[in-house]
Amino acid sequence: MISPELNFNLFTSDLSHYFKNQVKVGLFGSGVGLSVVLGFSAAYACYYLLSVAKKPILIAGGKKFHQFLRDKCPVVSETYYPTFWCWESRVQTLLRPFVTAKPWVNYRNELITAPDGGQISLDWFDNDDSASHPDQSTRPTVLLLPGLTGTSRESYILHMVQQSRDLGYRCVVFNNRGVSGEKLLTPRTYCAANTEDLEVVIEHVQRTIDKAPLMAAGVSMGGMMLANYLGRKGSEVRLKGVVVFSAGWDVFECTASLEKPLDRFLFNSYLTSCLQASVDRHRTVLEKKYDIDHVMKAKTIREFDERFTSIMFGYPSNDDYYRDASPIHKIKSVQVPMLCLNAADDVFSPNHAFPVEAVKQNPNVALLITCHGGHIGFLEGLWPRQSTYMDRVFHQFTSAVFENGSGLDDLH
């Protein structure tokens, strides 16, 4: 891989060649403009290399997990070089869906029935061409949980499926109720605090491929749901390992951050409209129990949760829901190896609410913090189309869990 330092040298060299050969007259022809451009480029490169590109911080509750990650996942010790022309948090967050490629994945869909009569959509990538694990009955499998309104077609999910395919593993994507085109059969959707559907999915997957090792990866709200599940179930969890990306650890702080003027304009209003669109698609089922017209007037995620989510899941107040949905309170109970990746500049999950102290008290949990990366961004390279820092963390940790999992035995 070409280093960012080399990219900058190539960039300035090409720029110099262009101006020398293409611009013959005027300011640039005199050499003054060229000197300004090259001077600015050099200053920007110095600022980038000194202040932007930094090694991540790895916090682990136990020495054994910490050493395992350093030995088997070198990415945790390497300098993260954000894409030099879009390293700012909001830019990374906004550009990720547009600049990263969407690899084609041929899923096999399965609808399973929940105890309340609702249906849950699972998208399987069986990877039957796996050379390293040709026996489908024992092929390592990764359960993937998308974000708030995400599905199996999100670019970050497709990238994880691609990484798994290259490793020879199988994937199954858990789509939350009503988001991936299937009908909503009961007046119930989903939330970060309620893990009942996730429990149904995990039990179903483990029954279906009972000899295959299983781990899970969750992104944003999917990561919150996964962490909440681990905290609630404790030693009952039979997953080999878990990796969580860009999770919101304290929902009160996350919501407050997204209500700041700029972030409300860029993110909050848009996500609220996405949630409302999902509700409106299933209006005929949901309006039997909820005031959908009132829900559709919500202007923020908080208002949406006050009018819909907290009521649907039976909380006395929205504050009770937010408290229960915050994984920070359940970190201490996690009993399987869990690696969490967050960017310190993520406006969805402010860094002052990261569960640093809770992680230090649990030998099963590690928190990897980059200075930049935004929310599910982690773009790197000159043109970040194929792979991100998040993809590399997923690739290395997943491989380490399945291929060197004995090193994670008895982390206490």
Short mmCIF file of C-alpha atoms in Angstrom, two decimals:
data_model
loop_
_atom_site.label_atom_id
_atom_site.label_comp_id
_atom_site.label_asym_id
_atom_site.label_seq_id
_atom_site.Cartn_x
_atom_site.Cartn_y
_atom_site.Cartn_z
CA MET A 1 0.00 0.00 0.00
CA ILE A 2 1.40 3.46 -0.91
CA SER A 3 2.04 5.51 2.21
CA PRO A 4 0.40 8.95 2.64
CA GLU A 5 3.89 10.53 2.70
CA LEU A 6 4.57 9.10 -0.75
CA ASN A 7 1.12 10.17 -1.93
CA PHE A 8 1.93 13.76 -0.95
CA ASN A 9 5.31 13.63 -2.71
CA LEU A 10 3.67 12.28 -5.86
CA PHE A 11 0.92 14.91 -5.60
CA THR A 12 3.28 17.86 -5.31
CA SER A 13 5.59 16.46 -8.00
CA ASP A 14 2.72 16.02 -10.47
CA LEU A 15 1.39 19.46 -9.61
CA SER A 16 4.77 21.04 -10.25
CA HIS A 17 5.09 19.22 -13.58
CA TYR A 18 1.62 20.38 -14.64
CA PHE A 19 2.25 24.03 -13.94
CA LYS A 20 5.69 24.01 -15.54
CA ASN A 21 4.43 22.44 -18.76
CA GLN A 22 0.88 23.75 -19.08
CA VAL A 23 0.97 27.28 -17.65
CA LYS A 24 3.27 29.46 -19.73
CA VAL A 25 2.08 32.99 -19.02
CA GLY A 26 0.76 35.19 -16.24
CA LEU A 27 1.29 34.81 -12.55
CA PHE A 28 2.13 31.11 -12.62
CA GLY A 29 4.45 31.59 -15.53
CA SER A 30 6.51 33.94 -13.35
CA GLY A 31 7.02 31.20 -10.80
CA VAL A 32 5.35 33.14 -7.98
CA GLY A 33 2.05 31.27 -8.17
CA LEU A 34 3.82 27.94 -8.37
CA SER A 35 5.83 28.77 -5.27
CA VAL A 36 2.63 29.68 -3.42
CA VAL A 37 0.94 26.43 -4.41
CA LEU A 38 3.93 24.28 -3.50
CA GLY A 39 4.44 26.18 -0.26
CA PHE A 40 0.83 25.68 0.72
CA SER A 41 1.01 22.00 -0.22
CA ALA A 42 4.12 21.50 1.89
CA ALA A 43 2.57 23.32 4.86
CA TYR A 44 -0.61 21.29 4.58
CA ALA A 45 1.37 18.06 4.34
CA CYS A 46 3.32 18.96 7.47
CA TYR A 47 0.13 19.83 9.35
CA TYR A 48 -1.51 16.60 8.23
CA LEU A 49 1.41 14.39 9.22
CA LEU A 50 1.94 16.12 12.56
CA SER A 51 -1.65 16.79 13.68
CA VAL A 52 -4.05 14.55 11.74
CA ALA A 53 -2.33 11.21 11.12
CA LYS A 54 -1.92 9.52 14.50
CA LYS A 55 -1.76 6.07 16.03
CA PRO A 56 -5.01 4.96 17.67
CA ILE A 57 -5.35 4.52 21.42
CA LEU A 58 -5.99 0.95 22.54
CA ILE A 59 -7.63 0.52 25.94
CA ALA A 60 -8.16 -2.99 27.26
CA GLY A 61 -9.32 -4.27 30.61
CA GLY A 62 -6.80 -7.10 30.67
CA LYS A 63 -3.20 -7.62 29.57
CA LYS A 64 -4.00 -10.86 27.76
CA PHE A 65 -6.60 -9.31 25.43
CA HIS A 66 -4.40 -6.26 24.91
CA GLN A 67 -1.44 -8.42 23.86
CA PHE A 68 -3.63 -10.66 21.69
CA LEU A 69 -4.82 -7.63 19.72
CA ARG A 70 -1.29 -6.27 19.27
CA ASP A 71 -0.01 -9.66 18.10
CA LYS A 72 -2.88 -10.75 15.85
CA CYS A 73 -4.33 -7.40 14.73
CA PRO A 74 -1.41 -5.11 13.80
CA VAL A 75 -3.87 -2.47 12.59
CA VAL A 76 -4.48 -1.48 16.24
CA SER A 77 -0.86 -0.30 16.50
CA GLU A 78 -0.50 1.33 13.08
CA THR A 79 -0.88 5.02 12.34
CA TYR A 80 -4.27 5.80 10.86
CA TYR A 81 -3.91 8.09 7.84
CA PRO A 82 -7.36 9.57 7.08
CA THR A 83 -7.92 10.60 3.48
CA PHE A 84 -5.99 13.89 3.40
CA TRP A 85 -8.64 15.84 1.52
CA CYS A 86 -11.57 14.78 3.74
CA TRP A 87 -10.34 13.96 7.23
CA GLU A 88 -12.85 16.18 9.07
CA SER A 89 -15.50 14.25 11.00
CA ARG A 90 -18.64 15.46 9.27
CA VAL A 91 -17.08 15.23 5.81
CA GLN A 92 -15.99 11.64 6.46
CA THR A 93 -19.46 10.77 7.72
CA LEU A 94 -21.27 12.37 4.79
CA LEU A 95 -18.96 11.12 2.04
CA ARG A 96 -18.61 7.49 3.07
CA PRO A 97 -21.85 6.27 1.41
CA PHE A 98 -20.97 8.06 -1.83
CA VAL A 99 -17.25 7.44 -2.34
CA THR A 100 -16.92 3.85 -1.16
CA ALA A 101 -17.70 1.09 -3.62
CA LYS A 102 -20.70 -1.17 -3.20
CA PRO A 103 -19.51 -4.68 -4.05
CA TRP A 104 -22.16 -6.90 -5.57
CA VAL A 105 -23.36 -9.55 -3.13
CA ASN A 106 -25.87 -12.24 -4.05
CA TYR A 107 -27.83 -12.88 -0.86
CA ARG A 108 -30.16 -15.73 -0.02
CA ASN A 109 -33.10 -14.27 1.89
CA GLU A 110 -34.83 -16.06 4.74
CA LEU A 111 -37.87 -14.87 6.69
CA ILE A 112 -38.22 -16.23 10.21
CA THR A 113 -41.15 -15.85 12.57
CA ALA A 114 -40.82 -14.11 15.92
CA PRO A 115 -42.79 -15.25 19.00
CA ASP A 116 -45.24 -12.34 18.63
CA GLY A 117 -46.08 -13.36 15.03
CA GLY A 118 -43.85 -10.78 13.40
CA GLN A 119 -41.29 -11.66 10.74
CA ILE A 120 -37.58 -11.01 10.64
CA SER A 121 -35.59 -10.85 7.41
CA LEU A 122 -32.18 -12.51 7.26
CA ASP A 123 -29.85 -12.18 4.26
CA TRP A 124 -27.35 -15.00 3.96
CA PHE A 125 -24.10 -14.97 2.05
CA ASP A 126 -23.22 -18.67 2.09
CA ASN A 127 -19.81 -18.40 0.39
CA ASP A 128 -20.04 -21.91 -1.04
CA ASP A 129 -16.91 -21.25 -3.10
CA SER A 130 -14.81 -20.97 0.05
CA ALA A 131 -11.48 -22.71 -0.50
CA SER A 132 -10.26 -22.42 3.09
CA HIS A 133 -13.51 -23.72 4.62
CA PRO A 134 -15.20 -25.94 2.00
CA ASP A 135 -17.34 -27.79 4.56
CA GLN A 136 -20.45 -25.63 4.92
CA SER A 137 -21.41 -27.31 8.19
CA THR A 138 -18.31 -25.98 9.96
CA ARG A 139 -17.69 -22.80 7.94
CA PRO A 140 -17.06 -19.88 10.33
CA THR A 141 -19.99 -17.44 10.26
CA VAL A 142 -20.34 -13.74 11.03
CA LEU A 143 -23.66 -12.22 12.06
CA LEU A 144 -23.88 -8.59 10.88
CA LEU A 145 -26.10 -5.90 12.42
CA PRO A 146 -26.57 -2.68 10.37
CA GLY A 147 -27.22 0.79 11.78
CA LEU A 148 -30.39 2.71 12.65
CA THR A 149 -32.19 2.50 9.29
CA GLY A 150 -29.62 0.31 7.54
CA THR A 151 -30.02 -2.96 5.65
CA SER A 152 -27.83 -5.61 4.09
CA ARG A 153 -27.28 -3.25 1.15
CA GLU A 154 -25.37 -0.58 3.08
CA SER A 155 -21.83 -0.09 1.76
CA TYR A 156 -20.24 -0.83 5.15
CA ILE A 157 -22.16 -4.13 5.38
CA LEU A 158 -21.22 -5.08 1.82
CA HIS A 159 -17.58 -4.37 2.61
CA MET A 160 -17.69 -6.65 5.65
CA VAL A 161 -19.30 -9.38 3.56
CA GLN A 162 -16.53 -8.93 0.99
CA GLN A 163 -13.86 -9.16 3.69
CA SER A 164 -15.51 -12.31 5.05
CA ARG A 165 -15.71 -13.84 1.59
CA ASP A 166 -11.98 -13.28 1.09
CA LEU A 167 -11.32 -15.03 4.40
CA GLY A 168 -13.53 -17.95 3.42
CA TYR A 169 -16.29 -17.20 5.93
CA ARG A 170 -20.08 -17.08 5.70
CA CYS A 171 -22.19 -14.06 6.66
CA VAL A 172 -25.78 -13.53 7.72
CA VAL A 173 -27.26 -10.04 7.99
CA PHE A 174 -29.95 -9.34 10.56
CA ASN A 175 -32.31 -6.73 9.06
CA ASN A 176 -34.47 -5.03 11.66
CA ARG A 177 -38.21 -5.42 11.22
CA GLY A 178 -39.76 -3.51 8.36
CA VAL A 179 -36.62 -1.92 6.90
CA SER A 180 -35.64 -4.23 4.03
CA GLY A 181 -38.86 -4.41 2.05
CA GLU A 182 -40.71 -7.13 3.96
CA LYS A 183 -44.19 -6.52 5.35
CA LEU A 184 -44.67 -5.61 8.98
CA LEU A 185 -47.07 -8.24 10.28
CA THR A 186 -47.45 -6.89 13.82
CA PRO A 187 -47.43 -3.31 15.16
CA ARG A 188 -43.85 -3.50 16.36
CA THR A 189 -40.54 -2.33 14.90
CA TYR A 190 -37.22 -2.20 16.78
CA CYS A 191 -34.97 -0.19 19.09
CA ALA A 192 -31.46 -0.32 20.55
CA ALA A 193 -32.66 -1.35 24.00
CA ASN A 194 -34.81 -4.32 23.03
CA THR A 195 -32.76 -7.41 22.15
CA GLU A 196 -35.56 -9.96 21.84
CA ASP A 197 -35.39 -10.16 18.04
CA LEU A 198 -31.60 -10.45 18.19
CA GLU A 199 -31.92 -13.35 20.63
CA VAL A 200 -34.37 -15.07 18.25
CA VAL A 201 -31.96 -14.58 15.34
CA ILE A 202 -28.90 -15.87 17.20
CA GLU A 203 -30.78 -18.94 18.42
CA HIS A 204 -32.06 -19.61 14.90
CA VAL A 205 -28.61 -19.24 13.30
CA GLN A 206 -26.99 -21.47 15.89
CA ARG A 207 -29.65 -24.16 15.36
CA THR A 208 -29.23 -23.92 11.60
CA ILE A 209 -25.43 -24.21 11.61
CA ASP A 210 -24.86 -25.80 15.01
CA LYS A 211 -21.32 -27.00 14.23
CA ALA A 212 -20.05 -23.72 12.80
CA PRO A 213 -18.31 -21.14 15.02
CA LEU A 214 -20.24 -17.87 15.18
CA MET A 215 -19.20 -14.30 15.93
CA ALA A 216 -21.01 -10.98 15.44
CA ALA A 217 -20.32 -7.45 14.24
CA GLY A 218 -22.57 -4.46 14.86
CA VAL A 219 -22.46 -0.96 13.39
CA SER A 220 -23.83 2.17 15.10
CA MET A 221 -27.25 1.22 16.52
CA GLY A 222 -26.55 -2.39 15.55
CA GLY A 223 -23.46 -2.22 17.74
CA MET A 224 -25.48 -0.73 20.59
CA MET A 225 -28.04 -3.53 20.36
CA LEU A 226 -25.27 -6.12 20.28
CA ALA A 227 -23.48 -4.64 23.30
CA ASN A 228 -26.76 -4.47 25.21
CA TYR A 229 -27.41 -8.13 24.37
CA LEU A 230 -23.97 -9.16 25.62
CA GLY A 231 -24.43 -7.20 28.83
CA ARG A 232 -27.83 -8.69 29.53
CA LYS A 233 -26.96 -12.30 28.74
CA GLY A 234 -23.49 -12.39 30.27
CA SER A 235 -22.08 -15.92 30.44
CA GLU A 236 -25.05 -17.34 28.46
CA VAL A 237 -23.67 -15.89 25.22
CA ARG A 238 -22.11 -18.50 22.93
CA LEU A 239 -20.53 -16.16 20.40
CA LYS A 240 -16.78 -16.56 19.80
CA GLY A 241 -16.24 -12.83 19.71
CA VAL A 242 -17.83 -9.49 18.88
CA VAL A 243 -16.65 -6.33 17.12
CA VAL A 244 -18.60 -3.07 17.40
CA PHE A 245 -18.15 0.02 15.23
CA SER A 246 -19.19 3.62 15.97
CA ALA A 247 -21.58 2.69 18.77
CA GLY A 248 -23.33 5.39 20.78
CA TRP A 249 -22.47 4.56 24.38
CA ASP A 250 -24.63 7.07 26.24
CA VAL A 251 -27.83 7.88 24.36
CA PHE A 252 -28.43 11.08 26.34
CA GLU A 253 -25.05 12.43 25.23
CA CYS A 254 -25.47 11.19 21.67
CA THR A 255 -28.84 12.88 21.32
CA ALA A 256 -27.58 16.13 22.84
CA SER A 257 -24.65 16.16 20.42
CA LEU A 258 -26.92 15.66 17.41
CA GLU A 259 -29.13 18.54 18.55
CA LYS A 260 -26.38 21.13 18.15
CA PRO A 261 -27.39 23.46 15.28
CA LEU A 262 -25.00 22.26 12.57
CA ASP A 263 -25.37 18.56 13.39
CA ARG A 264 -29.13 18.89 13.64
CA PHE A 265 -29.13 20.37 10.14
CA LEU A 266 -26.70 17.82 8.65
CA PHE A 267 -27.78 14.62 10.37
CA ASN A 268 -30.62 14.79 12.88
CA SER A 269 -33.34 16.03 10.59
CA TYR A 270 -32.39 13.59 7.85
CA LEU A 271 -32.35 10.55 10.16
CA THR A 272 -35.67 11.62 11.66
CA SER A 273 -37.21 11.77 8.18
CA CYS A 274 -35.83 8.28 7.43
CA LEU A 275 -37.41 6.89 10.58
CA GLN A 276 -40.70 8.59 9.73
CA ALA A 277 -40.61 7.22 6.18
CA SER A 278 -40.23 3.71 7.58
CA VAL A 279 -43.19 4.25 9.91
CA ASP A 280 -45.29 5.70 7.11
CA ARG A 281 -44.60 2.66 4.90
CA HIS A 282 -46.26 0.50 7.54
CA ARG A 283 -48.93 3.00 8.57
CA THR A 284 -51.85 0.61 8.06
CA VAL A 285 -50.42 -1.77 10.66
CA LEU A 286 -49.00 0.77 13.10
CA GLU A 287 -51.87 3.26 13.22
CA LYS A 288 -54.00 0.66 15.00
CA LYS A 289 -51.95 1.31 18.15
CA TYR A 290 -50.08 4.60 17.67
CA ASP A 291 -50.82 8.18 16.68
CA ILE A 292 -48.90 8.16 13.42
CA ASP A 293 -49.90 11.72 12.48
CA HIS A 294 -48.31 12.91 15.72
CA VAL A 295 -45.19 10.85 15.01
CA MET A 296 -44.88 12.35 11.53
CA LYS A 297 -44.66 15.85 13.04
CA ALA A 298 -41.49 15.05 14.99
CA LYS A 299 -38.54 17.28 14.06
CA THR A 300 -35.74 15.43 15.84
CA ILE A 301 -34.80 11.89 16.81
CA ARG A 302 -35.61 12.72 20.43
CA GLU A 303 -39.12 13.84 19.49
CA PHE A 304 -39.56 10.72 17.38
CA ASP A 305 -38.53 8.52 20.30
CA GLU A 306 -40.82 10.40 22.70
CA ARG A 307 -43.81 9.96 20.39
CA PHE A 308 -43.11 6.46 19.08
CA THR A 309 -40.19 4.29 20.22
CA SER A 310 -40.46 4.70 23.99
CA ILE A 311 -44.24 4.18 23.82
CA MET A 312 -43.98 1.09 21.59
CA PHE A 313 -41.61 -0.66 23.99
CA GLY A 314 -43.52 0.26 27.13
CA TYR A 315 -41.18 2.71 28.86
CA PRO A 316 -42.69 5.11 31.43
CA SER A 317 -40.75 7.96 29.82
CA ASN A 318 -38.26 8.62 27.06
CA ASP A 319 -35.55 9.10 29.67
CA ASP A 320 -36.20 5.57 30.91
CA TYR A 321 -35.82 4.30 27.35
CA TYR A 322 -32.58 6.22 26.77
CA ARG A 323 -31.14 4.94 30.03
CA ASP A 324 -31.95 1.34 29.10
CA ALA A 325 -30.63 1.77 25.55
CA SER A 326 -27.21 3.07 26.68
CA PRO A 327 -24.63 0.23 26.51
CA ILE A 328 -22.26 2.10 28.82
CA HIS A 329 -24.18 0.69 31.79
CA LYS A 330 -23.76 -2.92 30.67
CA ILE A 331 -20.08 -3.09 29.70
CA LYS A 332 -19.17 -4.58 33.07
CA SER A 333 -21.31 -7.67 32.36
CA VAL A 334 -19.85 -8.58 28.94
CA GLN A 335 -18.35 -12.08 29.07
CA VAL A 336 -17.09 -12.65 25.50
CA PRO A 337 -14.18 -10.90 23.74
CA MET A 338 -15.47 -7.61 22.37
CA LEU A 339 -13.45 -5.06 20.40
CA CYS A 340 -15.01 -1.62 19.96
CA LEU A 341 -13.85 0.98 17.42
CA ASN A 342 -14.80 4.64 17.85
CA ALA A 343 -13.49 7.89 16.40
CA ALA A 344 -12.82 10.69 18.88
CA ASP A 345 -14.42 13.19 16.49
CA ASP A 346 -17.68 11.25 15.97
CA VAL A 347 -20.55 13.72 16.50
CA PHE A 348 -22.99 10.81 16.86
CA SER A 349 -21.01 9.40 19.79
CA PRO A 350 -19.08 12.14 21.62
CA ASN A 351 -15.77 11.02 23.06
CA HIS A 352 -16.44 12.30 26.59
CA ALA A 353 -19.11 9.58 26.83
CA PHE A 354 -16.83 6.70 25.77
CA PRO A 355 -16.89 3.93 28.41
CA VAL A 356 -13.16 4.18 29.15
CA GLU A 357 -13.33 3.40 32.85
CA ALA A 358 -15.84 0.58 32.37
CA VAL A 359 -13.61 -0.99 29.71
CA LYS A 360 -10.60 -0.84 32.04
CA GLN A 361 -12.55 -2.91 34.58
CA ASN A 362 -13.52 -5.72 32.18
CA PRO A 363 -10.79 -8.03 30.79
CA ASN A 364 -13.13 -9.15 27.97
CA VAL A 365 -13.47 -5.71 26.40
CA ALA A 366 -11.12 -3.48 24.39
CA LEU A 367 -11.76 0.01 23.04
CA LEU A 368 -9.82 1.31 20.02
CA ILE A 369 -10.03 5.09 19.55
CA THR A 370 -8.83 6.94 16.46
CA CYS A 371 -8.44 10.73 16.44
CA HIS A 372 -10.43 11.00 13.22
CA GLY A 373 -12.88 8.89 11.26
CA GLY A 374 -16.29 10.42 11.98
CA HIS A 375 -19.32 8.16 12.23
CA ILE A 376 -18.79 4.93 10.25
CA GLY A 377 -16.32 6.87 8.11
CA PHE A 378 -12.71 5.83 8.69
CA LEU A 379 -11.81 6.71 5.08
CA GLU A 380 -8.13 6.30 4.17
CA GLY A 381 -5.99 6.47 1.07
CA LEU A 382 -5.92 9.03 -1.73
CA TRP A 383 -9.25 7.84 -3.16
CA PRO A 384 -10.98 5.74 -0.46
CA ARG A 385 -13.15 3.60 -2.68
CA GLN A 386 -12.22 0.00 -1.90
CA SER A 387 -11.22 -0.28 1.75
CA THR A 388 -11.37 1.71 4.97
CA TYR A 389 -9.60 1.52 8.30
CA MET A 390 -12.80 0.02 9.73
CA ASP A 391 -12.69 -2.72 7.08
CA ARG A 392 -9.13 -3.59 8.07
CA VAL A 393 -10.04 -3.77 11.76
CA PHE A 394 -12.94 -6.07 10.90
CA HIS A 395 -10.78 -8.27 8.65
CA GLN A 396 -7.96 -8.73 11.14
CA PHE A 397 -10.08 -9.20 14.25
CA THR A 398 -12.48 -11.62 12.58
CA SER A 399 -9.58 -13.69 11.28
CA ALA A 400 -7.90 -13.62 14.68
CA VAL A 401 -11.05 -14.81 16.48
CA PHE A 402 -11.70 -17.72 14.12
CA GLU A 403 -8.11 -18.77 13.39
CA ASN A 404 -6.44 -18.02 16.73
CA GLY A 405 -9.40 -18.09 19.09
CA SER A 406 -7.59 -20.23 21.66
CA GLY A 407 -5.63 -17.12 22.57
CA LEU A 408 -8.87 -15.61 23.85
CA ASP A 409 -9.65 -18.41 26.27
CA ASP A 410 -9.88 -17.35 29.90
CA LEU A 411 -9.16 -13.63 29.51
CA HIS A 412 -9.56 -13.04 33.24
#
